[in-house]
PDB file of C-alpha atoms in Angstrom:
ATOM      1  CA  LEU A   1       0.000   0.000   0.000  1.00 92.00           C
ATOM      2  CA  ARG A   2       1.617   3.234  -1.182  1.00 94.00           C
ATOM      3  CA  GLY A   3       0.769   6.774  -0.173  1.00 96.00           C
ATOM      4  CA  THR A   4       1.955  10.220   0.847  1.00 97.00           C
ATOM      5  CA  VAL A   5       2.001  12.115   4.127  1.00 97.00           C
ATOM      6  CA  VAL A   6       1.674  15.907   4.088  1.00 97.00           C
ATOM      7  CA  ASP A   7       1.406  18.674   6.678  1.00 96.00           C
ATOM      8  CA  PRO A   8      -1.586  21.066   7.018  1.00 94.00           C
ATOM      9  CA  ALA A   9      -0.062  23.287   4.293  1.00 96.00           C
ATOM     10  CA  GLY A  10       0.158  20.340   1.881  1.00 96.00           C
ATOM     11  CA  LYS A  11       3.949  20.023   2.091  1.00 97.00           C
ATOM     12  CA  PRO A  12       5.541  16.531   2.232  1.00 97.00           C
ATOM     13  CA  VAL A  13       6.492  15.276   5.692  1.00 97.00           C
ATOM     14  CA  ALA A  14       9.721  13.299   5.871  1.00 97.00           C
ATOM     15  CA  ASP A  15      10.492  10.655   8.492  1.00 97.00           C
ATOM     16  CA  ALA A  16       6.852  10.281   9.570  1.00 97.00           C
ATOM     17  CA  ARG A  17       5.896   6.947  11.119  1.00 96.00           C
ATOM     18  CA  VAL A  18       3.083   5.139   9.253  1.00 96.00           C
ATOM     19  CA  VAL A  19       1.136   2.123  10.551  1.00 94.00           C
ATOM     20  CA  ALA A  20      -1.527   0.019   8.822  1.00 93.00           C
ATOM     21  CA  SER A  21      -3.947  -1.995  11.001  1.00 90.00           C
ATOM     22  CA  ARG A  22      -6.316  -4.605   9.554  1.00 86.00           C
ATOM     23  CA  ASP A  23      -9.968  -3.479   9.703  1.00 81.00           C
ATOM     24  CA  TYR A  24     -12.431  -6.338  10.259  1.00 75.00           C
ATOM     25  CA  GLY A  25     -15.472  -4.089   9.841  1.00 65.00           C
ATOM     26  CA  VAL A  26     -18.371  -2.908  11.968  1.00 53.00           C
ATOM     27  CA  ALA A  27     -19.588  -6.476  12.528  1.00 47.00           C
ATOM     28  CA  ALA A  28     -16.580  -7.142  14.744  1.00 45.00           C
ATOM     29  CA  LYS A  29     -16.524  -6.224  18.418  1.00 50.00           C
ATOM     30  CA  GLU A  30     -15.200  -2.687  18.849  1.00 50.00           C
ATOM     31  CA  SER A  31     -12.228  -3.928  20.864  1.00 49.00           C
ATOM     32  CA  GLN A  32     -11.383  -6.415  18.101  1.00 51.00           C
ATOM     33  CA  ARG A  33     -12.164  -4.360  15.002  1.00 49.00           C
ATOM     34  CA  TYR A  34      -8.608  -3.211  14.385  1.00 54.00           C
ATOM     35  CA  SER A  35      -6.273  -6.143  14.782  1.00 58.00           C
ATOM     36  CA  SER A  36      -2.653  -6.413  15.796  1.00 55.00           C
ATOM     37  CA  GLU A  37      -1.909  -7.498  12.219  1.00 60.00           C
ATOM     38  CA  MET A  38       0.164  -4.475  11.229  1.00 78.00           C
ATOM     39  CA  SER A  39       2.688  -3.130   8.789  1.00 89.00           C
ATOM     40  CA  THR A  40       4.894  -0.128   9.527  1.00 93.00           C
ATOM     41  CA  ALA A  41       6.984   2.236   7.439  1.00 95.00           C
ATOM     42  CA  SER A  42       8.684   5.639   7.518  1.00 97.00           C
ATOM     43  CA  THR A  43       8.217   8.324   4.893  1.00 97.00           C
ATOM     44  CA  ALA A  44      10.978   9.361   2.510  1.00 97.00           C
ATOM     45  CA  ASP A  45      12.072  12.976   1.963  1.00 97.00           C
ATOM     46  CA  ASP A  46       9.188  13.471  -0.479  1.00 97.00           C
ATOM     47  CA  GLY A  47       6.643  12.207   2.073  1.00 97.00           C
ATOM     48  CA  THR A  48       5.980   8.908   0.318  1.00 97.00           C
ATOM     49  CA  PHE A  49       5.728   5.538   2.053  1.00 97.00           C
ATOM     50  CA  VAL A  50       5.263   1.878   1.170  1.00 95.00           C
ATOM     51  CA  LEU A  51       3.518  -0.578   3.496  1.00 93.00           C
ATOM     52  CA  GLU A  52       4.502  -4.094   2.525  1.00 91.00           C
ATOM     53  CA  LYS A  53       3.324  -7.670   3.111  1.00 88.00           C
ATOM     54  CA  LEU A  54      -0.339  -6.796   3.534  1.00 88.00           C
ATOM     55  CA  ARG A  55      -3.032  -9.374   2.870  1.00 87.00           C
ATOM     56  CA  VAL A  56      -6.084  -8.490   0.788  1.00 88.00           C
ATOM     57  CA  GLY A  57      -8.558  -6.568   2.931  1.00 87.00           C
ATOM     58  CA  ARG A  58      -9.351  -3.176   4.386  1.00 89.00           C
ATOM     59  CA  TYR A  59      -6.971  -1.209   6.563  1.00 92.00           C
ATOM     60  CA  ARG A  60      -6.770   1.799   8.845  1.00 92.00           C
ATOM     61  CA  VAL A  61      -3.607   3.787   8.103  1.00 94.00           C
ATOM     62  CA  THR A  62      -2.310   6.167  10.768  1.00 95.00           C
ATOM     63  CA  ALA A  63       0.679   8.503  10.517  1.00 96.00           C
ATOM     64  CA  TRP A  64       2.594  10.554  13.086  1.00 95.00           C
ATOM     65  CA  SER A  65       5.226  13.223  12.629  1.00 96.00           C
ATOM     66  CA  SER A  66       8.674  12.294  13.925  1.00 94.00           C
ATOM     67  CA  ASN A  67       8.245  14.463  17.039  1.00 92.00           C
ATOM     68  CA  GLY A  68       4.759  13.073  17.759  1.00 89.00           C
ATOM     69  CA  ALA A  69       3.122  16.507  17.624  1.00 91.00           C
ATOM     70  CA  MET A  70       0.964  15.830  14.526  1.00 94.00           C
ATOM     71  CA  ARG A  71      -1.226  12.897  13.534  1.00 94.00           C
ATOM     72  CA  GLY A  72      -3.377  11.821  10.586  1.00 95.00           C
ATOM     73  CA  GLN A  73      -5.559   8.810   9.839  1.00 94.00           C
ATOM     74  CA  VAL A  74      -7.517   7.295   6.950  1.00 94.00           C
ATOM     75  CA  ASP A  75      -9.928   4.357   7.397  1.00 92.00           C
ATOM     76  CA  GLY A  76     -11.311   1.721   5.042  1.00 90.00           C
ATOM     77  CA  LEU A  77      -8.366   1.556   2.643  1.00 92.00           C
ATOM     78  CA  GLU A  78      -7.880  -1.306   0.205  1.00 91.00           C
ATOM     79  CA  ILE A  79      -4.316  -2.427  -0.488  1.00 87.00           C
ATOM     80  CA  ASP A  80      -4.365  -0.858  -3.980  1.00 89.00           C
ATOM     81  CA  ALA A  81      -5.294   2.575  -2.579  1.00 90.00           C
ATOM     82  CA  ALA A  82      -2.921   5.526  -2.780  1.00 93.00           C
ATOM     83  CA  PRO A  83      -3.916   7.654   0.212  1.00 95.00           C
ATOM     84  CA  ARG A  84      -2.792  11.183   0.907  1.00 97.00           C
ATOM     85  CA  ILE A  85      -2.699  11.514   4.678  1.00 97.00           C
ATOM     86  CA  THR A  86      -2.810  15.036   6.065  1.00 97.00           C
ATOM     87  CA  LEU A  87      -1.314  15.480   9.510  1.00 96.00           C
ATOM     88  CA  THR A  88      -2.998  17.843  11.934  1.00 92.00           C
ATOM     89  CA  PRO A  89      -1.537  19.262  15.158  1.00 92.00           C
ATOM     90  CA  LEU A  90      -2.404  17.360  18.315  1.00 93.00           C
ATOM     91  CA  GLY A  91      -3.578  19.030  21.476  1.00 93.00           C
ATOM     92  CA  SER A  92      -2.858  18.321  25.112  1.00 95.00           C
ATOM     93  CA  ILE A  93      -4.719  18.129  28.394  1.00 96.00           C
ATOM     94  CA  ARG A  94      -3.539  20.141  31.352  1.00 96.00           C
ATOM     95  CA  GLY A  95      -5.221  19.862  34.691  1.00 95.00           C
ATOM     96  CA  ARG A  96      -5.040  20.381  38.404  1.00 96.00           C
ATOM     97  CA  VAL A  97      -6.383  18.189  41.202  1.00 96.00           C
ATOM     98  CA  THR A  98      -7.479  19.756  44.482  1.00 96.00           C
ATOM     99  CA  LEU A  99      -9.079  18.718  47.755  1.00 94.00           C
ATOM    100  CA  ASP A 100     -10.935  21.404  49.715  1.00 92.00           C
ATOM    101  CA  GLY A 101      -9.211  23.995  47.522  1.00 93.00           C
ATOM    102  CA  ALA A 102      -5.678  22.777  48.267  1.00 96.00           C
ATOM    103  CA  PRO A 103      -3.519  20.958  45.706  1.00 96.00           C
ATOM    104  CA  VAL A 104      -3.356  17.170  45.891  1.00 95.00           C
ATOM    105  CA  THR A 105       0.296  16.227  45.545  1.00 95.00           C
ATOM    106  CA  ARG A 106      -0.036  12.484  44.819  1.00 94.00           C
ATOM    107  CA  TYR A 107      -2.777  10.843  42.763  1.00 93.00           C
ATOM    108  CA  GLU A 108      -3.616   8.806  39.676  1.00 91.00           C
ATOM    109  CA  VAL A 109      -5.328  10.417  36.706  1.00 93.00           C
ATOM    110  CA  SER A 110      -6.823   8.902  33.552  1.00 92.00           C
ATOM    111  CA  CYS A 111      -8.443  10.627  30.567  1.00 94.00           C
ATOM    112  CA  GLY A 112      -9.655   7.671  28.506  1.00 90.00           C
ATOM    113  CA  ASP A 113      -7.886   7.263  25.168  1.00 88.00           C
ATOM    114  CA  ALA A 114      -5.715  10.277  25.995  1.00 89.00           C
ATOM    115  CA  GLY A 115      -3.900   8.129  28.551  1.00 90.00           C
ATOM    116  CA  GLY A 116      -3.146   8.475  32.219  1.00 91.00           C
ATOM    117  CA  GLN A 117      -0.339   8.704  34.726  1.00 92.00           C
ATOM    118  CA  GLN A 118       0.642   8.509  38.361  1.00 92.00           C
ATOM    119  CA  VAL A 119       1.343  12.039  39.491  1.00 94.00           C
ATOM    120  CA  ALA A 120       3.585  13.527  42.150  1.00 94.00           C
ATOM    121  CA  SER A 121       3.282  17.306  41.899  1.00 93.00           C
ATOM    122  CA  ARG A 122       3.625  20.089  44.451  1.00 94.00           C
ATOM    123  CA  ASP A 123       0.922  22.202  42.830  1.00 95.00           C
ATOM    124  CA  GLY A 124      -1.395  19.301  41.939  1.00 95.00           C
ATOM    125  CA  SER A 125      -0.958  19.768  38.192  1.00 96.00           C
ATOM    126  CA  PHE A 126      -0.649  17.204  35.401  1.00 96.00           C
ATOM    127  CA  GLN A 127      -0.245  17.227  31.629  1.00 95.00           C
ATOM    128  CA  LEU A 128      -1.057  14.646  28.946  1.00 94.00           C
ATOM    129  CA  PRO A 129       0.647  15.561  25.646  1.00 92.00           C
ATOM    130  CA  TYR A 130      -0.142  14.613  22.039  1.00 92.00           C
ATOM    131  CA  VAL A 131      -3.904  14.162  22.392  1.00 93.00           C
ATOM    132  CA  LYS A 132      -6.115  13.979  19.313  1.00 89.00           C
ATOM    133  CA  ALA A 133      -9.164  16.242  19.068  1.00 89.00           C
ATOM    134  CA  GLY A 134     -12.260  14.991  20.854  1.00 92.00           C
ATOM    135  CA  SER A 135     -14.226  14.854  24.086  1.00 95.00           C
ATOM    136  CA  TYR A 136     -12.667  13.203  27.132  1.00 95.00           C
ATOM    137  CA  THR A 137     -13.625  12.464  30.712  1.00 94.00           C
ATOM    138  CA  CYS A 138     -10.717  12.782  33.120  1.00 94.00           C
ATOM    139  CA  GLN A 139     -10.856  10.880  36.397  1.00 90.00           C
ATOM    140  CA  ALA A 140      -8.559  11.262  39.378  1.00 91.00           C
ATOM    141  CA  SER A 141      -8.127   9.071  42.434  1.00 86.00           C
ATOM    142  CA  ALA A 142      -6.288  10.023  45.613  1.00 87.00           C
ATOM    143  CA  ASP A 143      -6.174   8.777  49.183  1.00 83.00           C
ATOM    144  CA  GLY A 144      -8.827  11.336  50.046  1.00 82.00           C
ATOM    145  CA  GLY A 145     -11.372  10.441  47.357  1.00 84.00           C
ATOM    146  CA  THR A 146     -12.148  10.709  43.649  1.00 85.00           C
ATOM    147  CA  ALA A 147     -12.993  13.324  41.029  1.00 89.00           C
ATOM    148  CA  ASP A 148     -13.990  13.484  37.388  1.00 89.00           C
ATOM    149  CA  GLY A 149     -14.468  16.200  34.806  1.00 93.00           C
ATOM    150  CA  ALA A 150     -15.095  16.635  31.089  1.00 95.00           C
ATOM    151  CA  VAL A 151     -12.712  18.353  28.702  1.00 95.00           C
ATOM    152  CA  GLU A 152     -12.847  19.178  24.972  1.00 95.00           C
ATOM    153  CA  VAL A 153      -9.562  18.968  23.095  1.00 94.00           C
ATOM    154  CA  THR A 154      -8.884  20.780  19.808  1.00 89.00           C
ATOM    155  CA  THR A 155      -5.372  22.095  19.210  1.00 84.00           C
ATOM    156  CA  GLY A 156      -3.228  23.599  21.910  1.00 85.00           C
ATOM    157  CA  ALA A 157      -3.779  22.915  25.597  1.00 90.00           C
ATOM    158  CA  ALA A 158      -7.232  22.132  26.983  1.00 95.00           C
ATOM    159  CA  THR A 159      -7.608  22.549  30.743  1.00 95.00           C
ATOM    160  CA  VAL A 160      -9.644  20.730  33.357  1.00 96.00           C
ATOM    161  CA  GLU A 161      -9.998  21.282  37.112  1.00 96.00           C
ATOM    162  CA  LEU A 162     -10.667  18.166  39.187  1.00 95.00           C
ATOM    163  CA  ALA A 163     -11.971  18.760  42.711  1.00 95.00           C
ATOM    164  CA  ILE A 164     -11.734  15.627  44.833  1.00 91.00           C
ATOM    165  CA  ALA A 165     -14.963  14.472  46.481  1.00 86.00           C
ATOM    166  CA  ARG A 166     -14.118  12.684  49.712  1.00 84.00           C
ATOM    167  CA  TRP A 167     -14.816   8.993  50.148  1.00 76.00           C
ATOM    168  CA  GLY A 168     -18.119   8.341  51.869  1.00 75.00           C
ATOM    169  CA  MET A 169     -19.063   5.442  54.126  1.00 77.00           C
ATOM    170  CA  LEU A 170     -21.519   2.658  53.313  1.00 76.00           C
ATOM    171  CA  THR A 171     -22.712   0.240  56.015  1.00 79.00           C
ATOM    172  CA  GLY A 172     -25.005  -2.768  55.983  1.00 80.00           C
ATOM    173  CA  THR A 173     -25.515  -6.432  56.811  1.00 84.00           C
ATOM    174  CA  PHE A 174     -25.528  -9.555  54.644  1.00 82.00           C
ATOM    175  CA  VAL A 175     -27.927 -12.364  55.619  1.00 82.00           C
ATOM    176  CA  ASP A 176     -28.788 -15.694  54.033  1.00 81.00           C
ATOM    177  CA  LEU A 177     -32.032 -15.376  52.041  1.00 79.00           C
ATOM    178  CA  ILE A 178     -33.275 -18.804  53.154  1.00 84.00           C
ATOM    179  CA  THR A 179     -32.203 -19.016  56.780  1.00 86.00           C
ATOM    180  CA  GLY A 180     -31.949 -15.349  57.665  1.00 84.00           C
ATOM    181  CA  GLU A 181     -28.599 -16.058  59.293  1.00 87.00           C
ATOM    182  CA  PRO A 182     -25.772 -13.517  58.931  1.00 86.00           C
ATOM    183  CA  VAL A 183     -23.122 -14.250  56.307  1.00 83.00           C
ATOM    184  CA  PRO A 184     -19.578 -13.637  57.596  1.00 86.00           C
ATOM    185  CA  ASN A 185     -16.306 -13.366  55.657  1.00 82.00           C
ATOM    186  CA  LEU A 186     -17.749 -11.936  52.440  1.00 79.00           C
ATOM    187  CA  TYR A 187     -15.525  -9.557  50.502  1.00 79.00           C
ATOM    188  CA  VAL A 188     -17.517  -6.370  49.909  1.00 79.00           C
ATOM    189  CA  PHE A 189     -16.734  -3.450  47.621  1.00 73.00           C
ATOM    190  CA  PRO A 190     -18.840  -0.716  45.991  1.00 71.00           C
ATOM    191  CA  LEU A 191     -19.078   0.008  42.278  1.00 67.00           C
ATOM    192  CA  SER A 192     -19.295   3.524  40.881  1.00 60.00           C
ATOM    193  CA  ARG A 193     -19.415   5.135  37.462  1.00 55.00           C
ATOM    194  CA  ARG A 194     -15.761   4.126  37.204  1.00 54.00           C
ATOM    195  CA  GLY A 195     -16.663   0.453  37.574  1.00 51.00           C
ATOM    196  CA  TYR A 196     -14.194  -1.405  39.779  1.00 48.00           C
ATOM    197  CA  HIS A 197     -12.465   1.758  40.934  1.00 52.00           C
ATOM    198  CA  ALA A 198     -12.984   0.809  44.589  1.00 49.00           C
ATOM    199  CA  VAL A 199     -10.985  -2.358  43.992  1.00 48.00           C
ATOM    200  CA  GLU A 200      -8.189  -0.374  42.351  1.00 49.00           C
ATOM    201  CA  ALA A 201      -8.149   1.940  45.347  1.00 51.00           C
ATOM    202  CA  GLY A 202      -8.078  -0.946  47.828  1.00 56.00           C
ATOM    203  CA  LYS A 203     -11.535  -0.174  49.271  1.00 65.00           C
ATOM    204  CA  ILE A 204     -12.418  -3.812  50.031  1.00 70.00           C
ATOM    205  CA  LYS A 205     -13.726  -5.092  53.358  1.00 75.00           C
ATOM    206  CA  LEU A 206     -14.822  -8.404  54.916  1.00 76.00           C
ATOM    207  CA  THR A 207     -18.152  -8.861  56.668  1.00 84.00           C
ATOM    208  CA  ASP A 208     -17.753  -9.610  60.356  1.00 87.00           C
ATOM    209  CA  GLY A 209     -19.211 -12.531  62.317  1.00 87.00           C
ATOM    210  CA  ALA A 210     -22.631 -10.830  62.339  1.00 89.00           C
ATOM    211  CA  GLY A 211     -22.541 -10.258  58.558  1.00 85.00           C
ATOM    212  CA  ARG A 212     -21.979  -6.525  58.989  1.00 87.00           C
ATOM    213  CA  PHE A 213     -19.748  -4.375  56.820  1.00 84.00           C
ATOM    214  CA  ARG A 214     -18.522  -0.806  56.737  1.00 82.00           C
ATOM    215  CA  VAL A 215     -16.772   0.192  53.533  1.00 77.00           C
ATOM    216  CA  GLU A 216     -15.587   3.449  51.986  1.00 74.00           C
ATOM    217  CA  ALA A 217     -17.332   4.374  48.726  1.00 71.00           C
ATOM    218  CA  ALA A 218     -17.136   7.139  46.171  1.00 68.00           C
ATOM    219  CA  PRO A 219     -20.113   9.526  46.089  1.00 66.00           C
ATOM    220  CA  GLY A 220     -22.529   8.243  43.451  1.00 60.00           C
ATOM    221  CA  ALA A 221     -21.759   4.561  44.057  1.00 61.00           C
ATOM    222  CA  SER A 222     -24.461   2.638  42.181  1.00 56.00           C
ATOM    223  CA  SER A 223     -24.109  -0.939  43.393  1.00 61.00           C
ATOM    224  CA  LEU A 224     -22.339  -3.210  45.808  1.00 65.00           C
ATOM    225  CA  MET A 225     -20.374  -6.322  44.897  1.00 62.00           C
ATOM    226  CA  SER A 226     -19.780  -9.252  47.209  1.00 68.00           C
ATOM    227  CA  MET A 227     -17.484 -12.223  46.760  1.00 70.00           C
ATOM    228  CA  SER A 228     -17.666 -15.420  48.789  1.00 70.00           C
ATOM    229  CA  SER A 229     -14.674 -17.499  49.816  1.00 69.00           C
ATOM    230  CA  ASP A 230     -15.309 -19.859  46.868  1.00 68.00           C
ATOM    231  CA  GLY A 231     -15.063 -16.969  44.381  1.00 69.00           C
ATOM    232  CA  ARG A 232     -18.758 -16.436  43.625  1.00 72.00           C
ATOM    233  CA  PHE A 233     -19.702 -12.826  42.847  1.00 66.00           C
ATOM    234  CA  ARG A 234     -23.016 -11.099  43.412  1.00 65.00           C
ATOM    235  CA  GLU A 235     -24.020  -7.549  42.528  1.00 62.00           C
ATOM    236  CA  LEU A 236     -26.643  -5.682  44.532  1.00 59.00           C
ATOM    237  CA  ALA A 237     -28.165  -2.364  43.517  1.00 57.00           C
ATOM    238  CA  ILE A 238     -27.881   0.441  46.043  1.00 52.00           C
ATOM    239  CA  ASP A 239     -31.373   1.791  46.642  1.00 49.00           C
ATOM    240  CA  GLU A 240     -31.855   5.236  45.105  1.00 40.00           C
ATOM    241  CA  ASN A 241     -32.719   6.541  48.571  1.00 37.00           C
ATOM    242  CA  VAL A 242     -29.347   5.494  49.975  1.00 40.00           C
ATOM    243  CA  ILE A 243     -26.841   8.321  49.928  1.00 38.00           C
ATOM    244  CA  VAL A 244     -23.130   7.669  50.190  1.00 37.00           C
ATOM    245  CA  ARG A 245     -21.646  10.465  52.293  1.00 38.00           C
TER     246      ARG A 245
END
């Protein structure tokens, strides 16, 4: 598959990295649509490239400038196509994480496809470079709690402020449905909009001898998971009248 990579002004881009990924179509699961079956190449001085040893089929072809600051992509290409891929500048996400107005100095942050990182910062700031245009939800987790916020990336730096909401406390009792007896030694952890975030944060507790539990949960927790000693899971909805705080 032969083609050319150019910059926004239409000038050839030398030494760009080009990757072709096999496209199995919309019928495939989203996570499996673009396979690991790849071919890579670098552009010549005139911006041209050749991707070799491709089987017949459709491909997604993505190109990056040598410094990673620009990216271009063309989907649905047959192997006899001759695409002209125009690179566009990538943006970045800059943010700051606070708790009660003060910077959080250690935390984890993730912004979906834009990536994530473990952060140690005196002023609570973070930066994710080389982000393609689009909408992202950034989520932060610290010892004190969690936060999330939306950000729109175009070119240049998009900013997001993440104010940590403190962990709340959720209490209850597990009993056997048939006998009414308490169920001890169940692992209990809440689920939130971030899925298994409580597990990632180590917020897991065991029920005591009376089946009781007391577990930290993020505000907005939607359900509670339990796991027995033999590995069986069960998910219970948190009643809409229950408030985690």
